[in-house]
Amino acid sequence: MHTKTLTELKAGLANRDFSSRELTEHFLARIQQYDGDLNSFVTVTDTQALAQADAADAAIAAGKAGLLTGLPIAHKDIFCTEGVRTSCGSKMLDNFIAPYTATVVEKMAAEGAVMLGKTNMDEFAMGSSNETSYYGPVKNPWDLERVPGGSSGGAAACLGARLAPGATGTDTGGSIRQPAALNNITGLKPTYGRVSRWGMIAFASSLDQAGPMAQSAEDCALMLQAMAGHDHRDSTSLNEKVGDYLGALKDDISGLTIGIPEEFFPDTLDGAIADNSRDAIRELEKLGAKVVSVSLPSIKLSVPAYYVIAPAEASANLSRFDGVRFGHRCDDPQDLEDLYKRSRSEGFGDEVKRRILVGAYALSAGYYDAYYRRAQQVRRLIRDDFARAFEKVDVLMGPTAPETAFKLGAKKDDPVSMYMADVFTIGVNLAGLPALSMPTGFINGLPTGTQIIGNYFREGQILNVAHKYQQATDWHKQAPAFGGAQ
Amino acid sequence: MSWEVVIGLEVHVQLNTASKLFSGSKLSTGAEPNTQASLVDLGLPGTLPVVNREAVRKAALFGLAINADICRHSVFERKNYFYPDLPKGYQTTQLAEPIVGAGVVEIQLESGEKKNVRIHHAHLEEDAGKSLHEDFHGMTGIDLNRAGTPLIEVVSEPDMANAEEAVTFARKLHAIVTSIGICDGDMSQGNMRFDVNISVRKPGEPLGTRTETKNLNSFRFMEKAIALEVERQIDVLEDGGEIVQETRLYNGDTHTARSMRSKEDANDYRYFPCPDLLPVAITDADIEELKAAMPELPDSRKARFINDYQLSEYDADLLSGSIATAAFFEAAAKAGGDAKLAANWVMGELAAKLNAEEKDIAGSPVSAEQLGQLIARLKDGTISSKIAKQVFEACWAGEGNPDDIIEAKGLKQMSDTGELEKIVDDIIANNAAQVDDYRNSDDAKKKKKIGFFVGQAMKATQGKANPQQLNKLLQEKLQ
């Protein structure tokens, strides 16, 4: 059962080939058996999962199945889930049991999804290797000595190893797409504002966006259909009609214009990565797409702009973790200042502290104009670049990540090289556009992915393009040897 | 050479919306700690703010009331600092693009002189919670009921030259915000709080270093705190010292102030636009709608009082200054059928009594309707003004409506001429010496000497004789 896609499992449940309980028990057993090596889950919620599975079976029996009824889903541990620990990968929230549930989780539960548990992640979503988690690094199922990418590393790894058929992720600078590429799965970052941020612990509020991760574009369409929508509790959630993502999969892509930003294929890029993405684009040409070259001149500034804006927002977002109301509190504080200093020093890891410091610095009197304001100006330039490109093309394509999964610890002491892992994904967050990463082959036995970027609210079109590619190829069906995933 | 005082005010006005600025929690005073604090107010991870349109509307209404520009896209920013009763570690406020731009408030001083105080801007922001330092055995309790309460902070230009001007301006602001119904104006509940920036200089010199005295919550304390600080600054400078830029705290109980923090300790608040909130859009249509719904402002109310009730400018100013006083006056005038009498009673007897017992007009034991009834009886001659005061006292003491009191105590004026005539005849018959004395006096002396007979008659009637009738009768009979 675990090799099947969500779409296939949904059909199997409808056809009564198996029950949701059987399905859920199967995945829980796999997590039990293999996650010790992978470390992709922080919390497994077996009891609740089985109760939800039984309710799903009853709903199916009663002919009242929703979009996701009975399908096991793993939620990134950044989403608040009532009564269940929500750690955000941090010691700071190791003791935090959320008193409410995130909109994304709520909407998927309303469509009948079964929650398997909460997946491991970089601490507060800050990282590209899942090595900053308080709960230890997640391993890549394709090579246990390598990282799964991050920050949604647990989600990507558990999908790659087929410990879950679908997972939620969040993407601030590439945190869905980069791990998707490194684990041979499909992941979509929707348009900023398409999916509610209520209940999703904030890293960088103007960039954070939740999205689906699964084996195929078709599965992502199914999940997004349940996740998307306006939420009055999130002021940045957009009141735009939710598309028919599943319906859009059938659209013909002949005549589609694909733009290739030259900046996504710099001379310094690993030739194998470049070739891999060019091959994927050629495959779409065979399906009738046209290819043109475009330029996004300001995109080279996206990494520096991002590493001002994201830490600046994070420095304020993380101020609420002060040891006063929830989360980690140091033992025996001597006074208020001691309480703050020790609670935060003990509760946060190095990367989080680094970003808080960078962000606070960028916002300081005398530096604001040089850093924060300048970064916002760059952000506008990047947005304008994309807008100009989309006057000529339907989608933009290029590699998702500049390299395949690297060895655990390889970049631990080199934050800048780590930050470059998101060089191709960050611009999309700064512009607020939707983008998907899909598996497009292997380099030295390690998966690699290609990114499809669409215009605002064109998730349907991106999923359509990826789905057509996946109908013509089988890269996305490849699974690692680990854990009998094949 | 004398000193010139320069004063600017920052006024926090608590808006009387149904819910908080960014959450659906109710605004409430006196609720059990932390019972009016939602997930958002507690700053729980993953929660997000949604701006309260009613607060935006009320802030814009204030802007229109002071003829200010309304910003069509005002921006909320985060002001970052750590404090236990600030749950998110930042206050959501406005800085670069506040909702209300420059405006002006006209004040009238006791001398009759009018003056304009310019408003630099007014912005919307959320209040913090409260730290409770008692009852926790060396620890501090946090109550977040107040956290997220909507405030507008009104920032004036340094246009005031003394305590009278500052207090008059503060009262005028109070009159405006209560008149347009955006603030309950209850000073004892902290509905309005004043920060006063003060500096002194020699005439013609540039502005001196200023200090800020924070969180004054009554007009009286404000007046006293300004006097104290002005005196302190002048003393320091005349002794050859320098004024340190600092924040000061005034203690009204001891009439002393102390330094709270100096400029060097000032936080770098690292303001930046709040990414969780979109700019607050206000359209031309919104503005037109607000203008159409603008309640009567104190200045136009004053003009109306002069025009409709023929009040003097001074009386009209006093009575229109507070919406509660104005409403009380108008209700009493209507019920009593005499505006001038109502004005005199509200500003005289009632004000004195309220003042003596430190009561608000809203909490007056004598209602406007009761005062009106009293005035009506005074006007129709049922009681004399002397008796009216007695009735007022009884009414204040809760003995019932004026009519009931007059009836129960038999305070009706003696208007039956026959009865009064008999009493006057008796007095004249029993006081032959005084009658002779009176009759032998010239007119000027007669005017004085008639007082004796009036007194006797009042004594005999227990004050119920109608003074006019009595006078007339006495003059006739003593001819």
mmCIF file of N, CA and C in Angstrom, chain B residues 275-367:
data_model
loop_
_atom_site.group_PDB
_atom_site.id
_atom_site.type_symbol
_atom_site.label_atom_id
_atom_site.label_comp_id
_atom_site.label_asym_id
_atom_site.label_seq_id
_atom_site.Cartn_x
_atom_site.Cartn_y
_atom_site.Cartn_z
ATOM 1 N N PRO B 275 4.411 42.833 9.106
ATOM 2 C CA PRO B 275 4.108 42.051 7.910
ATOM 3 C C PRO B 275 2.809 41.234 8.022
ATOM 4 N N ASP B 276 2.226 41.195 9.201
ATOM 5 C CA ASP B 276 0.974 40.448 9.354
ATOM 6 C C ASP B 276 -0.249 41.275 8.979
ATOM 7 N N LEU B 277 -0.047 42.572 8.778
ATOM 8 C CA LEU B 277 -1.191 43.449 8.513
ATOM 9 C C LEU B 277 -0.987 44.212 7.214
ATOM 10 N N LEU B 278 -2.039 44.348 6.461
ATOM 11 C CA LEU B 278 -1.973 45.151 5.240
ATOM 12 C C LEU B 278 -2.147 46.612 5.642
ATOM 13 N N PRO B 279 -1.708 47.542 4.783
ATOM 14 C CA PRO B 279 -1.983 48.949 5.076
ATOM 15 C C PRO B 279 -3.497 49.149 5.236
ATOM 16 N N VAL B 280 -3.871 50.048 6.148
ATOM 17 C CA VAL B 280 -5.291 50.284 6.407
ATOM 18 C C VAL B 280 -5.816 51.265 5.367
ATOM 19 N N ALA B 281 -6.696 50.790 4.527
ATOM 20 C CA ALA B 281 -7.210 51.634 3.444
ATOM 21 C C ALA B 281 -8.454 52.390 3.899
ATOM 22 N N ILE B 282 -8.472 53.692 3.624
ATOM 23 C CA ILE B 282 -9.673 54.501 3.859
ATOM 24 C C ILE B 282 -9.976 55.217 2.551
ATOM 25 N N THR B 283 -11.191 55.064 2.070
ATOM 26 C CA THR B 283 -11.549 55.631 0.770
ATOM 27 C C THR B 283 -12.240 56.984 0.947
ATOM 28 N N ASP B 284 -12.381 57.705 -0.169
ATOM 29 C CA ASP B 284 -13.122 58.974 -0.149
ATOM 30 C C ASP B 284 -14.546 58.735 0.337
ATOM 31 N N ALA B 285 -15.111 57.609 -0.093
ATOM 32 C CA ALA B 285 -16.485 57.302 0.306
ATOM 33 C C ALA B 285 -16.572 57.111 1.819
ATOM 34 N N ASP B 286 -15.557 56.444 2.391
ATOM 35 C CA ASP B 286 -15.524 56.267 3.849
ATOM 36 C C ASP B 286 -15.520 57.629 4.532
ATOM 37 N N ILE B 287 -14.697 58.536 3.991
ATOM 38 C CA ILE B 287 -14.556 59.865 4.598
ATOM 39 C C ILE B 287 -15.886 60.609 4.529
ATOM 40 N N GLU B 288 -16.544 60.537 3.373
ATOM 41 C CA GLU B 288 -17.830 61.233 3.221
ATOM 42 C C GLU B 288 -18.852 60.688 4.211
ATOM 43 N N GLU B 289 -18.832 59.357 4.352
ATOM 44 C CA GLU B 289 -19.763 58.704 5.265
ATOM 45 C C GLU B 289 -19.516 59.179 6.702
ATOM 46 N N LEU B 290 -18.234 59.257 7.065
ATOM 47 C CA LEU B 290 -17.887 59.696 8.421
ATOM 48 C C LEU B 290 -18.286 61.155 8.645
ATOM 49 N N LYS B 291 -18.034 61.979 7.637
ATOM 50 C CA LYS B 291 -18.384 63.398 7.775
ATOM 51 C C LYS B 291 -19.880 63.551 7.989
ATOM 52 N N ALA B 292 -20.647 62.756 7.239
ATOM 53 C CA ALA B 292 -22.102 62.851 7.345
ATOM 54 C C ALA B 292 -22.574 62.399 8.726
ATOM 55 N N ALA B 293 -21.835 61.486 9.309
ATOM 56 C CA ALA B 293 -22.253 60.932 10.604
ATOM 57 C C ALA B 293 -21.607 61.665 11.777
ATOM 58 N N MET B 294 -20.862 62.757 11.492
ATOM 59 C CA MET B 294 -20.136 63.451 12.558
ATOM 60 C C MET B 294 -21.100 64.039 13.586
ATOM 61 N N PRO B 295 -20.978 63.614 14.842
ATOM 62 C CA PRO B 295 -21.828 64.214 15.882
ATOM 63 C C PRO B 295 -21.424 65.675 16.119
ATOM 64 N N GLU B 296 -22.250 66.382 16.860
ATOM 65 C CA GLU B 296 -21.972 67.795 17.120
ATOM 66 C C GLU B 296 -20.670 67.956 17.911
ATOM 67 N N LEU B 297 -19.828 68.857 17.433
ATOM 68 C CA LEU B 297 -18.546 69.097 18.091
ATOM 69 C C LEU B 297 -18.699 70.178 19.151
ATOM 70 N N PRO B 298 -17.818 70.239 20.132
ATOM 71 C CA PRO B 298 -17.958 71.210 21.226
ATOM 72 C C PRO B 298 -18.088 72.657 20.727
ATOM 73 N N ASP B 299 -17.328 73.027 19.697
ATOM 74 C CA ASP B 299 -17.387 74.410 19.225
ATOM 75 C C ASP B 299 -18.750 74.766 18.649
ATOM 76 N N SER B 300 -19.325 73.863 17.879
ATOM 77 C CA SER B 300 -20.626 74.204 17.298
ATOM 78 C C SER B 300 -21.713 74.108 18.361
ATOM 79 N N ARG B 301 -21.499 73.235 19.334
ATOM 80 C CA ARG B 301 -22.464 73.157 20.430
ATOM 81 C C ARG B 301 -22.463 74.478 21.209
ATOM 82 N N LYS B 302 -21.299 75.005 21.409
ATOM 83 C CA LYS B 302 -21.167 76.268 22.133
ATOM 84 C C LYS B 302 -21.906 77.380 21.368
ATOM 85 N N ALA B 303 -21.686 77.418 20.067
ATOM 86 C CA ALA B 303 -22.353 78.444 19.252
ATOM 87 C C ALA B 303 -23.863 78.283 19.347
ATOM 88 N N ARG B 304 -24.296 77.031 19.330
ATOM 89 C CA ARG B 304 -25.739 76.775 19.420
ATOM 90 C C ARG B 304 -26.291 77.221 20.779
ATOM 91 N N PHE B 305 -25.548 76.976 21.841
ATOM 92 C CA PHE B 305 -26.007 77.372 23.179
ATOM 93 C C PHE B 305 -26.170 78.889 23.258
ATOM 94 N N ILE B 306 -25.216 79.598 22.648
ATOM 95 C CA ILE B 306 -25.299 81.064 22.667
ATOM 96 C C ILE B 306 -26.524 81.515 21.884
ATOM 97 N N ASN B 307 -26.693 80.902 20.752
ATOM 98 C CA ASN B 307 -27.763 81.286 19.847
ATOM 99 C C ASN B 307 -29.145 80.875 20.349
ATOM 100 N N ASP B 308 -29.276 79.615 20.728
ATOM 101 C CA ASP B 308 -30.600 79.083 21.086
ATOM 102 C C ASP B 308 -31.015 79.438 22.507
ATOM 103 N N TYR B 309 -30.075 79.503 23.404
ATOM 104 C CA TYR B 309 -30.439 79.708 24.809
ATOM 105 C C TYR B 309 -30.051 81.079 25.325
ATOM 106 N N GLN B 310 -29.504 81.907 24.417
ATOM 107 C CA GLN B 310 -29.057 83.247 24.809
ATOM 108 C C GLN B 310 -28.113 83.208 26.017
ATOM 109 N N LEU B 311 -27.236 82.217 26.036
ATOM 110 C CA LEU B 311 -26.258 82.152 27.115
ATOM 111 C C LEU B 311 -25.088 83.069 26.779
ATOM 112 N N SER B 312 -24.399 83.506 27.799
ATOM 113 C CA SER B 312 -23.185 84.284 27.560
ATOM 114 C C SER B 312 -22.124 83.353 27.003
ATOM 115 N N GLU B 313 -21.102 83.888 26.353
ATOM 116 C CA GLU B 313 -20.038 83.071 25.787
ATOM 117 C C GLU B 313 -19.371 82.249 26.883
ATOM 118 N N TYR B 314 -19.188 82.875 28.035
ATOM 119 C CA TYR B 314 -18.546 82.192 29.157
ATOM 120 C C TYR B 314 -19.384 81.000 29.615
ATOM 121 N N ASP B 315 -20.686 81.240 29.816
ATOM 122 C CA ASP B 315 -21.571 80.141 30.236
ATOM 123 C C ASP B 315 -21.608 79.039 29.182
ATOM 124 N N ALA B 316 -21.723 79.452 27.929
ATOM 125 C CA ALA B 316 -21.827 78.478 26.840
ATOM 126 C C ALA B 316 -20.558 77.625 26.771
ATOM 127 N N ASP B 317 -19.413 78.256 26.995
ATOM 128 C CA ASP B 317 -18.153 77.539 26.946
ATOM 129 C C ASP B 317 -18.093 76.486 28.045
ATOM 130 N N LEU B 318 -18.481 76.905 29.240
ATOM 131 C CA LEU B 318 -18.439 75.975 30.375
ATOM 132 C C LEU B 318 -19.389 74.796 30.166
ATOM 133 N N LEU B 319 -20.570 75.107 29.658
ATOM 134 C CA LEU B 319 -21.597 74.065 29.551
ATOM 135 C C LEU B 319 -21.390 73.139 28.354
ATOM 136 N N SER B 320 -20.673 73.608 27.334
ATOM 137 C CA SER B 320 -20.501 72.764 26.149
ATOM 138 C C SER B 320 -19.214 71.956 26.218
ATOM 139 N N GLY B 321 -18.384 72.254 27.204
ATOM 140 C CA GLY B 321 -17.061 71.635 27.287
ATOM 141 C C GLY B 321 -17.089 70.134 27.445
ATOM 142 N N SER B 322 -18.064 69.628 28.161
ATOM 143 C CA SER B 322 -18.141 68.180 28.309
ATOM 144 C C SER B 322 -19.498 67.728 27.820
ATOM 145 N N ILE B 323 -19.493 66.640 27.081
ATOM 146 C CA ILE B 323 -20.760 66.196 26.503
ATOM 147 C C ILE B 323 -21.739 65.809 27.599
ATOM 148 N N ALA B 324 -21.221 65.309 28.702
ATOM 149 C CA ALA B 324 -22.101 64.903 29.800
ATOM 150 C C ALA B 324 -22.751 66.140 30.424
ATOM 151 N N THR B 325 -21.957 67.188 30.628
ATOM 152 C CA THR B 325 -22.497 68.427 31.193
ATOM 153 C C THR B 325 -23.499 69.061 30.232
ATOM 154 N N ALA B 326 -23.120 69.068 28.953
ATOM 155 C CA ALA B 326 -24.000 69.673 27.955
ATOM 156 C C ALA B 326 -25.334 68.952 27.899
ATOM 157 N N ALA B 327 -25.256 67.623 27.914
ATOM 158 C CA ALA B 327 -26.489 66.844 27.831
ATOM 159 C C ALA B 327 -27.335 67.070 29.081
ATOM 160 N N PHE B 328 -26.694 67.161 30.228
ATOM 161 C CA PHE B 328 -27.401 67.384 31.493
ATOM 162 C C PHE B 328 -28.106 68.743 31.463
ATOM 163 N N PHE B 329 -27.337 69.732 31.021
ATOM 164 C CA PHE B 329 -27.891 71.091 30.955
ATOM 165 C C PHE B 329 -29.112 71.139 30.032
ATOM 166 N N GLU B 330 -28.953 70.559 28.844
ATOM 167 C CA GLU B 330 -30.053 70.644 27.878
ATOM 168 C C GLU B 330 -31.293 69.911 28.379
ATOM 169 N N ALA B 331 -31.080 68.789 29.027
ATOM 170 C CA ALA B 331 -32.219 68.026 29.547
ATOM 171 C C ALA B 331 -32.903 68.811 30.669
ATOM 172 N N ALA B 332 -32.102 69.433 31.537
ATOM 173 C CA ALA B 332 -32.677 70.202 32.655
ATOM 174 C C ALA B 332 -33.406 71.438 32.133
ATOM 175 N N ALA B 333 -32.812 72.077 31.114
ATOM 176 C CA ALA B 333 -33.439 73.269 30.543
ATOM 177 C C ALA B 333 -34.779 72.921 29.918
ATOM 178 N N LYS B 334 -34.795 71.785 29.254
ATOM 179 C CA LYS B 334 -36.013 71.355 28.579
ATOM 180 C C LYS B 334 -37.100 71.014 29.606
ATOM 181 N N ALA B 335 -36.719 70.234 30.618
ATOM 182 C CA ALA B 335 -37.692 69.822 31.624
ATOM 183 C C ALA B 335 -38.167 71.024 32.454
ATOM 184 N N GLY B 336 -37.268 71.974 32.668
ATOM 185 C CA GLY B 336 -37.609 73.107 33.523
ATOM 186 C C GLY B 336 -38.227 74.271 32.777
ATOM 187 N N GLY B 337 -38.013 74.300 31.456
ATOM 188 C CA GLY B 337 -38.603 75.363 30.665
ATOM 189 C C GLY B 337 -37.880 76.698 30.808
ATOM 190 N N ASP B 338 -36.655 76.694 31.334
ATOM 191 C CA ASP B 338 -35.913 77.946 31.461
ATOM 192 C C ASP B 338 -34.405 77.674 31.383
ATOM 193 N N ALA B 339 -33.821 78.039 30.249
ATOM 194 C CA ALA B 339 -32.415 77.723 30.008
ATOM 195 C C ALA B 339 -31.483 78.499 30.938
ATOM 196 N N LYS B 340 -31.809 79.761 31.156
ATOM 197 C CA LYS B 340 -30.918 80.587 31.970
ATOM 198 C C LYS B 340 -30.860 80.034 33.405
ATOM 199 N N LEU B 341 -32.058 79.700 33.939
ATOM 200 C CA LEU B 341 -32.086 79.107 35.276
ATOM 201 C C LEU B 341 -31.329 77.782 35.309
ATOM 202 N N ALA B 342 -31.539 76.971 34.251
ATOM 203 C CA ALA B 342 -30.861 75.673 34.196
ATOM 204 C C ALA B 342 -29.348 75.876 34.164
ATOM 205 N N ALA B 343 -28.901 76.838 33.363
ATOM 206 C CA ALA B 343 -27.468 77.115 33.268
ATOM 207 C C ALA B 343 -26.915 77.512 34.638
ATOM 208 N N ASN B 344 -27.646 78.414 35.317
ATOM 209 C CA ASN B 344 -27.179 78.868 36.630
ATOM 210 C C ASN B 344 -27.098 77.719 37.627
ATOM 211 N N TRP B 345 -28.112 76.881 37.605
ATOM 212 C CA TRP B 345 -28.115 75.769 38.555
ATOM 213 C C TRP B 345 -27.018 74.742 38.255
ATOM 214 N N VAL B 346 -26.832 74.427 36.963
ATOM 215 C CA VAL B 346 -25.816 73.429 36.606
ATOM 216 C C VAL B 346 -24.418 73.943 36.951
ATOM 217 N N MET B 347 -24.164 75.210 36.637
ATOM 218 C CA MET B 347 -22.828 75.754 36.889
ATOM 219 C C MET B 347 -22.644 76.143 38.357
ATOM 220 N N GLY B 348 -23.776 76.429 39.043
ATOM 221 C CA GLY B 348 -23.690 76.890 40.427
ATOM 222 C C GLY B 348 -23.832 75.772 41.440
ATOM 223 N N GLU B 349 -25.059 75.622 41.912
ATOM 224 C CA GLU B 349 -25.327 74.667 42.984
ATOM 225 C C GLU B 349 -24.827 73.250 42.672
ATOM 226 N N LEU B 350 -25.180 72.774 41.463
ATOM 227 C CA LEU B 350 -24.845 71.389 41.095
ATOM 228 C C LEU B 350 -23.322 71.205 41.006
ATOM 229 N N ALA B 351 -22.660 72.127 40.294
ATOM 230 C CA ALA B 351 -21.212 72.001 40.122
ATOM 231 C C ALA B 351 -20.502 72.030 41.474
ATOM 232 N N ALA B 352 -20.959 72.927 42.357
ATOM 233 C CA ALA B 352 -20.326 73.057 43.669
ATOM 234 C C ALA B 352 -20.469 71.755 44.451
ATOM 235 N N LYS B 353 -21.665 71.213 44.394
ATOM 236 C CA LYS B 353 -21.957 69.989 45.143
ATOM 237 C C LYS B 353 -21.151 68.799 44.588
ATOM 238 N N LEU B 354 -21.116 68.705 43.251
ATOM 239 C CA LEU B 354 -20.355 67.625 42.606
ATOM 240 C C LEU B 354 -18.880 67.741 42.970
ATOM 241 N N ASN B 355 -18.398 68.966 42.914
ATOM 242 C CA ASN B 355 -17.010 69.229 43.223
ATOM 243 C C ASN B 355 -16.674 68.826 44.656
ATOM 244 N N ALA B 356 -17.551 69.254 45.577
ATOM 245 C CA ALA B 356 -17.319 68.998 46.992
ATOM 246 C C ALA B 356 -17.275 67.493 47.269
ATOM 247 N N GLU B 357 -18.108 66.762 46.566
ATOM 248 C CA GLU B 357 -18.155 65.314 46.824
ATOM 249 C C GLU B 357 -17.348 64.518 45.800
ATOM 250 N N GLU B 358 -16.554 65.247 44.961
ATOM 251 C CA GLU B 358 -15.718 64.617 43.929
ATOM 252 C C GLU B 358 -16.514 63.634 43.093
ATOM 253 N N LYS B 359 -17.661 64.131 42.627
ATOM 254 C CA LYS B 359 -18.515 63.276 41.797
ATOM 255 C C LYS B 359 -18.521 63.783 40.361
ATOM 256 N N ASP B 360 -18.752 62.851 39.437
ATOM 257 C CA ASP B 360 -18.883 63.132 38.026
ATOM 258 C C ASP B 360 -20.327 63.527 37.755
ATOM 259 N N ILE B 361 -20.547 64.358 36.750
ATOM 260 C CA ILE B 361 -21.937 64.754 36.481
ATOM 261 C C ILE B 361 -22.776 63.539 36.076
ATOM 262 N N ALA B 362 -22.110 62.562 35.458
ATOM 263 C CA ALA B 362 -22.835 61.346 35.074
ATOM 264 C C ALA B 362 -23.327 60.605 36.319
ATOM 265 N N GLY B 363 -22.633 60.800 37.432
ATOM 266 C CA GLY B 363 -23.025 60.104 38.655
ATOM 267 C C GLY B 363 -23.748 61.030 39.625
ATOM 268 N N SER B 364 -24.309 62.116 39.104
ATOM 269 C CA SER B 364 -24.995 63.075 39.978
ATOM 270 C C SER B 364 -26.236 62.466 40.624
ATOM 271 N N PRO B 365 -26.373 62.592 41.941
ATOM 272 C CA PRO B 365 -27.556 62.039 42.615
ATOM 273 C C PRO B 365 -28.839 62.746 42.186
ATOM 274 N N VAL B 366 -28.716 64.017 41.787
ATOM 275 C CA VAL B 366 -29.895 64.728 41.266
ATOM 276 C C VAL B 366 -29.860 64.608 39.747
ATOM 277 N N SER B 367 -30.897 64.015 39.162
ATOM 278 C CA SER B 367 -30.894 63.832 37.721
ATOM 279 C C SER B 367 -31.279 65.137 37.030
#
